[in-house]
Coordinates of C-alpha atoms in Angstrom, one line a residue:
M1 CA -14.8 37.9 4.3
A2 CA -18.5 38.1 4.1
D3 CA -18.6 40.1 7.4
T4 CA -16.7 43.0 5.9
D5 CA -19.9 44.8 5.4
A6 CA -21.5 44.0 8.7
K7 CA -18.6 45.5 10.6
L8 CA -19.0 48.9 9.1
P9 CA -19.9 51.6 11.8
D10 CA -23.5 52.6 12.0
D11 CA -22.9 56.2 11.0
Y12 CA -21.3 55.1 7.8
H13 CA -23.9 57.2 5.6
K14 CA -23.5 60.3 7.7
S15 CA -22.3 63.3 5.6
R16 CA -19.0 64.9 6.0
R17 CA -19.1 68.1 8.1
L18 CA -18.7 71.4 6.4
R19 CA -15.4 73.3 7.2
L20 CA -16.2 76.8 8.6
Q21 CA -13.4 78.5 6.6
T22 CA -15.1 77.3 3.3
L23 CA -18.3 78.9 4.3
V24 CA -16.6 82.1 5.5
R25 CA -14.9 82.5 2.2
L26 CA -18.1 82.0 0.2
R27 CA -19.8 84.6 2.5
W28 CA -17.0 87.1 2.0
L29 CA -17.6 86.6 -1.9
A30 CA -21.4 87.3 -1.3
V31 CA -20.6 90.4 0.7
C32 CA -18.3 91.8 -2.1
G33 CA -20.9 90.9 -4.7
Q34 CA -23.7 92.3 -3.0
T35 CA -21.8 95.6 -2.1
A36 CA -20.6 95.9 -5.7
T37 CA -24.1 95.5 -7.1
V38 CA -25.6 98.0 -4.8
M39 CA -23.0 100.5 -5.4
I40 CA -23.3 100.2 -9.2
V41 CA -27.1 100.4 -9.1
A42 CA -27.1 103.3 -6.6
F43 CA -24.2 105.5 -7.9
W44 CA -23.5 104.5 -11.5
L45 CA -26.9 103.6 -12.9
K46 CA -28.5 106.0 -10.3
F47 CA -31.5 103.9 -9.8
P48 CA -33.6 104.8 -6.6
L49 CA -33.4 102.1 -3.9
P50 CA -33.5 101.8 -0.3
L51 CA -29.7 102.2 0.1
L52 CA -29.5 102.4 4.0
A53 CA -31.5 99.2 4.6
A54 CA -29.5 97.4 1.9
C55 CA -26.2 98.5 3.5
V56 CA -27.4 97.4 6.9
L57 CA -28.3 93.9 5.6
I58 CA -24.8 93.6 4.0
A59 CA -22.9 95.0 7.0
C60 CA -24.8 92.4 9.2
L61 CA -23.6 89.5 7.0
A62 CA -19.9 91.0 7.0
W63 CA -19.9 91.5 10.9
I64 CA -21.1 87.9 11.4
N65 CA -18.5 86.7 9.1
F66 CA -15.8 88.8 10.8
F67 CA -16.9 87.5 14.2
L68 CA -16.7 83.8 13.1
T69 CA -13.3 84.4 11.6
L70 CA -11.9 85.7 14.9
R71 CA -13.8 83.3 17.1
Y72 CA -13.0 79.9 15.4
P73 CA -9.8 78.5 13.9
A74 CA -9.5 77.9 10.3
T75 CA -9.7 74.2 10.7
H76 CA -13.0 74.2 12.6
R77 CA -15.7 72.0 11.2
L78 CA -19.4 72.6 11.8
E79 CA -21.7 70.3 13.3
P80 CA -24.9 69.9 11.2
P81 CA -27.2 72.2 13.4
A82 CA -24.6 74.9 13.3
A83 CA -24.2 74.5 9.5
F84 CA -27.9 74.6 9.1
A85 CA -28.2 77.8 11.1
L86 CA -25.5 79.7 9.2
L87 CA -26.9 78.7 5.8
A88 CA -30.4 79.6 7.0
L89 CA -29.0 83.0 8.1
D90 CA -27.4 83.5 4.7
L91 CA -30.8 82.6 3.0
L92 CA -32.7 85.1 5.2
Q93 CA -30.1 87.9 4.6
L94 CA -30.2 87.4 0.9
S95 CA -34.1 87.2 0.8
G96 CA -34.3 90.4 2.8
L97 CA -32.0 92.2 0.2
L98 CA -34.1 90.9 -2.6
F99 CA -37.4 91.8 -0.7
I100 CA -36.5 95.5 -0.6
T101 CA -35.1 95.5 -4.3
G102 CA -38.0 94.1 -6.2
G103 CA -38.7 90.6 -4.9
L104 CA -39.0 88.1 -7.7
A105 CA -38.7 90.8 -10.3
N106 CA -35.0 91.2 -9.3
P107 CA -32.8 89.1 -11.7
F108 CA -30.5 88.0 -8.9
S109 CA -33.4 86.2 -7.1
V110 CA -32.1 82.9 -8.5
L111 CA -29.2 83.2 -5.9
V112 CA -31.6 82.0 -3.2
C113 CA -30.7 78.4 -4.6
V114 CA -27.1 78.7 -3.5
P115 CA -27.5 78.0 0.3
V116 CA -29.8 75.1 -0.5
I117 CA -27.3 73.5 -2.9
I118 CA -24.4 73.9 -0.5
S119 CA -26.6 72.2 2.2
F120 CA -27.6 69.2 0.0
A121 CA -23.9 68.8 -1.0
S122 CA -22.6 68.7 2.4
Q123 CA -25.3 68.2 5.2
P124 CA -27.6 65.3 6.5
I125 CA -30.8 65.2 4.3
R126 CA -33.1 66.1 7.2
Y127 CA -31.3 69.6 7.7
S128 CA -31.2 70.1 3.9
M129 CA -35.0 69.4 3.6
A130 CA -35.7 71.8 6.3
L131 CA -33.6 74.5 4.5
I132 CA -35.3 73.9 1.2
A133 CA -38.7 74.4 2.8
S134 CA -37.5 77.6 4.2
A135 CA -36.2 78.7 0.8
M136 CA -39.7 77.9 -0.7
I137 CA -41.4 80.0 1.9
C138 CA -38.8 82.8 1.2
I139 CA -39.4 82.9 -2.5
T140 CA -43.1 82.8 -1.9
A141 CA -42.7 86.0 0.3
L142 CA -40.6 87.6 -2.5
A143 CA -43.5 87.2 -4.9
F144 CA -45.5 89.5 -2.5
S145 CA -42.9 92.2 -2.1
P146 CA -44.4 95.7 -2.2
F147 CA -41.1 97.3 -3.3
H148 CA -40.5 98.0 -7.0
L149 CA -37.4 96.9 -8.9
P150 CA -34.9 99.8 -8.9
W151 CA -35.3 101.4 -12.3
Y152 CA -35.0 104.6 -14.2
E153 CA -36.7 107.5 -12.3
G154 CA -40.3 108.0 -13.3
A155 CA -40.5 104.4 -14.8
E156 CA -41.9 101.4 -13.1
I157 CA -41.6 97.7 -13.9
N158 CA -44.9 96.0 -13.2
V159 CA -44.6 92.3 -13.5
H160 CA -47.8 90.5 -14.3
N161 CA -49.0 87.9 -11.8
V162 CA -48.7 85.1 -14.3
M163 CA -45.1 86.2 -15.0
Q164 CA -44.5 86.2 -11.2
L165 CA -45.8 82.7 -11.0
G166 CA -43.6 81.6 -13.9
V167 CA -40.5 83.0 -12.1
W168 CA -41.5 81.3 -8.8
C169 CA -41.9 78.0 -10.6
A170 CA -38.6 78.5 -12.5
I171 CA -36.6 79.2 -9.3
A172 CA -38.4 76.5 -7.3
S173 CA -37.7 73.9 -10.0
T174 CA -34.1 75.0 -10.3
M175 CA -33.6 74.8 -6.7
A176 CA -35.1 71.3 -6.4
F177 CA -33.3 69.9 -9.3
A178 CA -29.9 71.3 -8.4
A179 CA -30.4 70.3 -4.8
F180 CA -31.2 66.7 -5.8
Y181 CA -28.2 66.5 -8.3
A182 CA -25.8 68.0 -5.7
Y183 CA -27.0 65.5 -3.1
R184 CA -26.7 62.4 -5.4
V185 CA -23.2 63.4 -6.7
S186 CA -22.0 64.2 -3.1
M187 CA -23.5 60.9 -1.7
E188 CA -21.9 58.8 -4.4
A189 CA -18.5 60.4 -4.1
S190 CA -18.7 60.0 -0.3
Q191 CA -19.7 56.3 -0.6
L192 CA -16.9 55.6 -3.2
A193 CA -14.2 57.2 -1.1
D194 CA -15.4 55.3 2.1
A195 CA -15.7 52.0 0.0
L196 CA -12.3 52.5 -1.3
A197 CA -10.9 53.2 2.3
A198 CA -12.5 49.8 3.3
T199 CA -10.8 48.1 0.4
E200 CA -7.5 49.4 1.6
L201 CA -8.2 48.3 5.1
V202 CA -9.0 44.8 3.8
L203 CA -5.9 44.7 1.7
Q204 CA -3.7 45.7 4.5
R205 CA -5.2 43.1 6.7
E206 CA -4.6 40.3 4.1
K207 CA -1.0 41.6 3.6
H208 CA -0.5 41.5 7.4
L209 CA -1.7 37.9 7.6
S210 CA 0.6 37.0 4.8
Q211 CA 3.7 38.6 6.5
L212 CA 3.3 36.5 9.7
D213 CA 5.8 34.0 8.6
G214 CA 8.4 36.7 8.2
L215 CA 7.7 38.2 11.5
A216 CA 8.0 34.8 13.1
A217 CA 11.5 34.3 11.5
A218 CA 12.5 37.8 12.7
A219 CA 11.2 37.1 16.2
A220 CA 13.2 33.9 16.3
H221 CA 16.3 35.6 15.1
E222 CA 15.9 38.4 17.8
L223 CA 15.2 36.0 20.6
G224 CA 18.0 33.7 19.8
T225 CA 20.8 35.6 21.4
P226 CA 19.2 36.4 24.8
L227 CA 17.8 32.7 24.8
A228 CA 21.4 31.4 24.3
T229 CA 22.6 33.5 27.3
I230 CA 19.9 32.1 29.4
S231 CA 20.9 28.5 28.4
V232 CA 24.6 29.3 29.3
V233 CA 23.6 30.7 32.7
A234 CA 21.2 27.7 33.3
K235 CA 24.1 25.3 32.5
E236 CA 26.4 27.1 35.0
M237 CA 23.8 27.1 37.7
E238 CA 23.2 23.4 37.1
R239 CA 26.9 22.7 37.5
E240 CA 27.1 24.6 40.8
L241 CA 23.8 23.8 42.3
G242 CA 23.0 20.4 40.7
H243 CA 23.9 18.7 44.0
D244 CA 21.8 20.9 46.2
E245 CA 18.4 19.3 46.9
R246 CA 16.9 22.8 47.4
Y247 CA 17.6 23.9 43.8
R248 CA 18.3 20.9 41.7
E249 CA 14.7 20.4 40.3
D250 CA 14.2 24.1 39.7
V251 CA 17.6 24.4 37.9
A252 CA 16.8 21.3 35.8
L253 CA 13.5 22.7 34.9
L254 CA 14.9 26.0 33.9
R255 CA 17.5 24.3 31.6
S256 CA 15.1 21.9 30.0
Q257 CA 12.5 24.9 29.3
S258 CA 15.3 26.9 27.7
E259 CA 16.4 24.0 25.5
R260 CA 12.6 23.7 24.5
C261 CA 12.4 27.3 23.5
R262 CA 15.6 27.0 21.5
D263 CA 14.1 24.0 19.6
I264 CA 10.8 26.0 18.9
L265 CA 12.7 28.9 17.6
R266 CA 15.0 26.7 15.5
R267 CA 11.9 25.1 13.8
L268 CA 10.4 28.6 13.1
T269 CA 13.6 29.7 11.4
T270 CA 14.0 26.4 9.3
L271 CA 10.3 26.6 8.4
S272 CA 10.7 30.1 7.1
S273 CA 13.8 29.4 5.1
E274 CA 12.4 26.3 3.6
N275 CA 9.0 27.8 2.6
E276 CA 10.2 31.3 1.8
A277 CA 10.0 30.6 -2.0
H278 CA 6.7 28.9 -1.4
M279 CA 5.3 31.9 0.4
R280 CA 6.4 34.2 -2.4
H281 CA 5.3 32.1 -5.3
L282 CA 2.7 29.4 -5.9
T283 CA 1.3 27.5 -8.8
L284 CA -2.1 28.3 -10.2
S285 CA -3.5 25.0 -8.9
S286 CA -2.1 25.5 -5.5
M287 CA -3.7 29.0 -5.3
M288 CA -7.1 27.7 -6.3
E289 CA -7.0 25.0 -3.7
E290 CA -5.8 27.5 -1.1
V291 CA -8.7 29.9 -2.0
I292 CA -11.4 27.2 -2.2
A293 CA -10.6 25.1 0.9
P294 CA -12.2 27.2 3.4
H295 CA -15.5 27.1 1.6
R296 CA -15.9 23.4 1.2
E297 CA -17.6 22.8 4.7
F298 CA -20.9 24.5 4.1
G299 CA -23.1 21.7 2.6
I300 CA -22.5 23.0 -1.0
N301 CA -20.8 20.8 -3.6
L302 CA -17.8 22.9 -4.5
E303 CA -16.1 21.6 -7.8
L304 CA -12.8 22.7 -9.3
I305 CA -12.4 22.0 -13.0
E306 CA -8.9 22.4 -14.5
K307 CA -9.2 22.4 -18.3
N308 CA -5.4 22.3 -18.7
P309 CA -2.8 19.8 -17.5
R310 CA -0.8 21.2 -14.6
A311 CA 2.5 20.9 -16.5
G312 CA 3.2 24.4 -17.7
E313 CA 0.7 26.0 -15.4
P314 CA 1.2 29.6 -14.5
V315 CA 3.2 30.4 -11.5
L316 CA 1.9 33.4 -9.6
N317 CA 3.3 35.8 -7.1
R318 CA 1.3 35.6 -3.8
N319 CA -1.0 38.6 -4.1
A320 CA -3.2 39.2 -1.0
G321 CA -5.6 41.1 -3.2
I322 CA -6.1 38.3 -5.7
M323 CA -6.6 35.8 -3.0
Y324 CA -9.1 37.8 -1.1
G325 CA -11.0 38.8 -4.2
L326 CA -11.4 35.3 -5.5
G327 CA -12.3 34.0 -2.1
N328 CA -15.0 36.6 -1.7
L329 CA -16.5 35.8 -5.1
I330 CA -16.5 32.1 -4.4
E331 CA -18.0 32.7 -0.9
N332 CA -20.7 34.8 -2.4
A333 CA -21.4 31.9 -5.0
V334 CA -21.6 29.5 -2.2
D335 CA -24.0 31.7 -0.1
Y336 CA -26.5 31.8 -3.0
A337 CA -26.1 28.3 -4.5
R338 CA -28.8 25.7 -4.0
E339 CA -26.7 22.6 -4.4
K340 CA -23.5 23.2 -6.5
V341 CA -20.8 25.9 -7.2
T342 CA -18.3 25.2 -10.2
V343 CA -15.0 27.0 -10.5
T344 CA -13.4 26.4 -13.9
V345 CA -9.7 27.4 -14.6
E346 CA -8.4 27.7 -18.1
F347 CA -5.2 29.2 -19.5
N348 CA -3.3 29.5 -22.8
A349 CA -0.2 31.5 -23.9
E350 CA -2.1 34.8 -23.7
T351 CA -4.8 34.6 -21.0
L352 CA -5.7 33.1 -17.8
T353 CA -9.5 32.7 -17.2
I354 CA -11.4 31.7 -14.0
L355 CA -15.1 31.0 -14.3
I356 CA -17.3 30.9 -11.2
E357 CA -20.8 29.5 -11.6
D358 CA -23.6 28.6 -9.1
D359 CA -27.1 27.0 -9.5
G360 CA -28.9 29.9 -7.5
V361 CA -31.5 32.4 -8.7
G362 CA -28.9 34.5 -10.6
Y363 CA -28.8 38.2 -10.9
A364 CA -31.9 40.4 -11.5
P365 CA -31.7 42.3 -14.8
E366 CA -31.9 45.6 -13.1
I367 CA -28.8 44.7 -10.9
L368 CA -26.6 43.5 -13.7
T369 CA -25.7 47.0 -14.9
R370 CA -24.9 48.2 -11.3
I371 CA -22.8 45.3 -10.1
G372 CA -19.6 46.3 -8.6
E373 CA -20.9 49.8 -7.3
P374 CA -20.6 50.2 -3.6
Y375 CA -23.6 49.6 -1.5
V376 CA -25.4 47.5 -4.2
T377 CA -26.7 44.1 -2.9
S378 CA -26.1 41.8 -5.9
R379 CA -29.1 39.3 -5.3
P380 CA -32.1 38.7 -3.1
R381 CA -31.5 36.3 -0.3
D382 CA -33.8 33.7 1.2
D383 CA -32.7 34.7 4.7
T384 CA -32.6 38.1 6.4
A385 CA -28.9 38.3 6.6
G386 CA -26.8 40.6 4.5
G387 CA -24.4 43.5 4.5
L388 CA -24.3 46.9 2.9
G389 CA -23.1 45.5 -0.6
L390 CA -19.4 46.4 0.0
G391 CA -18.0 42.9 -0.4
L392 CA -18.5 42.6 -4.2
F393 CA -17.2 46.1 -4.7
I394 CA -14.1 45.3 -2.7
A395 CA -13.4 42.1 -4.4
K396 CA -14.0 43.7 -8.0
T397 CA -11.7 46.5 -7.1
L398 CA -8.9 44.3 -5.7
L399 CA -9.0 42.0 -8.8
E400 CA -9.1 44.8 -11.4
R401 CA -5.9 46.3 -9.6
S402 CA -4.1 43.2 -10.4
G403 CA -5.1 43.6 -14.1
A404 CA -8.2 41.4 -14.3
S405 CA -11.3 42.1 -16.2
L406 CA -14.5 40.9 -14.6
T407 CA -17.8 40.1 -16.4
F408 CA -20.9 39.3 -14.4
G409 CA -23.9 37.6 -15.9
N410 CA -26.3 34.7 -15.7
R411 CA -26.2 31.2 -17.1
D412 CA -28.5 29.8 -19.6
P413 CA -32.3 29.8 -18.9
E414 CA -32.2 26.1 -18.8
A415 CA -29.6 26.1 -16.0
P416 CA -30.4 29.1 -13.7
G417 CA -27.7 30.7 -11.7
A418 CA -24.9 33.4 -11.8
R419 CA -21.7 33.4 -13.7
I420 CA -18.6 35.4 -13.1
R421 CA -15.7 35.5 -15.6
I422 CA -12.4 36.7 -14.3
E423 CA -9.6 37.1 -17.0
W424 CA -6.1 38.3 -16.8
P425 CA -3.5 38.7 -19.6
R426 CA -1.0 35.9 -18.7
M427 CA 2.1 38.2 -18.9
L428 CA 0.7 40.3 -16.1
I429 CA 0.1 37.4 -13.6
D430 CA 2.4 34.7 -14.5
S431 CA 5.9 35.2 -12.9
N432 CA 7.5 32.9 -15.3
S433 CA 6.4 34.8 -18.2
T434 CA 8.1 38.0 -16.9
K435 CA 11.6 36.6 -16.5

């Protein structure tokens, strides 16, 4: 269970590739918006502006967009270098249009932030950093634009240098803040999605392991008929060839091995029918022993305390998620304990509570509020081993799916160590209470 984190692929943190169709649609929106703005300024407001140059820049963007639509299928996804090139092209086209229409005095200059935000939301950080550096150069160039903002004929808007600096700072800070926010949100969403996918894989593996008994019974049933046919044929061969020295030993061996196979399949079928109820249901004490047993051989004193008599204890449905989650938490406690781990089980008519305590260093205060998030390592270790922090997230997710509530904390200062409290409403977990 502990090696769940270590088996994740090396490219786990790579960003998802941007779909070309998404970028194409955003660019068509940009083409329409830029065209409408230029037409309104030139023909409705009748402000003087370099109309031909503006139309050429817009037409270039539209032509490239049209070419991409014809060249690639709608499902094509861009590699990071290609996405960077297209976003950089969008940035340069927009900056060129702003440069000939007033530079930073143009109220649409804030749109320079858009390609940068898209990059930080979808691309690897090194490409995004290169794009934001390019955007900073572009807005700096816009501050020195010799073109005036299109305005009423005979009137000019002269922006003071201090105002230019203020606009530059406003755009730069907006770009940096929005880019960082988009990057964090996208990264957390991606990590959560991947962590949940890992949780589903773990749960499926546990379910497959628990279903092996049923598969063995099915195999025994399916193999029974052909094996019976082989046994009949072997008996006939022994009757006909049993006195022939050339075949007697081989025929006897064939019959004995077929009988042995029938005995094995019979035991598998009997075992499955006898233990079918045991495999579906188990008492609380049996479940705890089954969960704890694999962790007793690591030099740590692992003690199970049952505060209630076993008479009347809950009977649980075998749940792969609960078994894995509890096992992972106990294994984590054993890894960090110095000498002893205590597992306390208590139940009443309303609740079932399991308390896991160890005598290790406990949780750091800054970690307690983040426990259960993916890729958060819960405690410092003395050795250099460790995963990505997914194990605790998977255990917490699986247990919460079963209706449990988990509380992470530390023991008293006099007795250092970590404490995990898992609590279920008994009606959710006790199969007897739901009958």
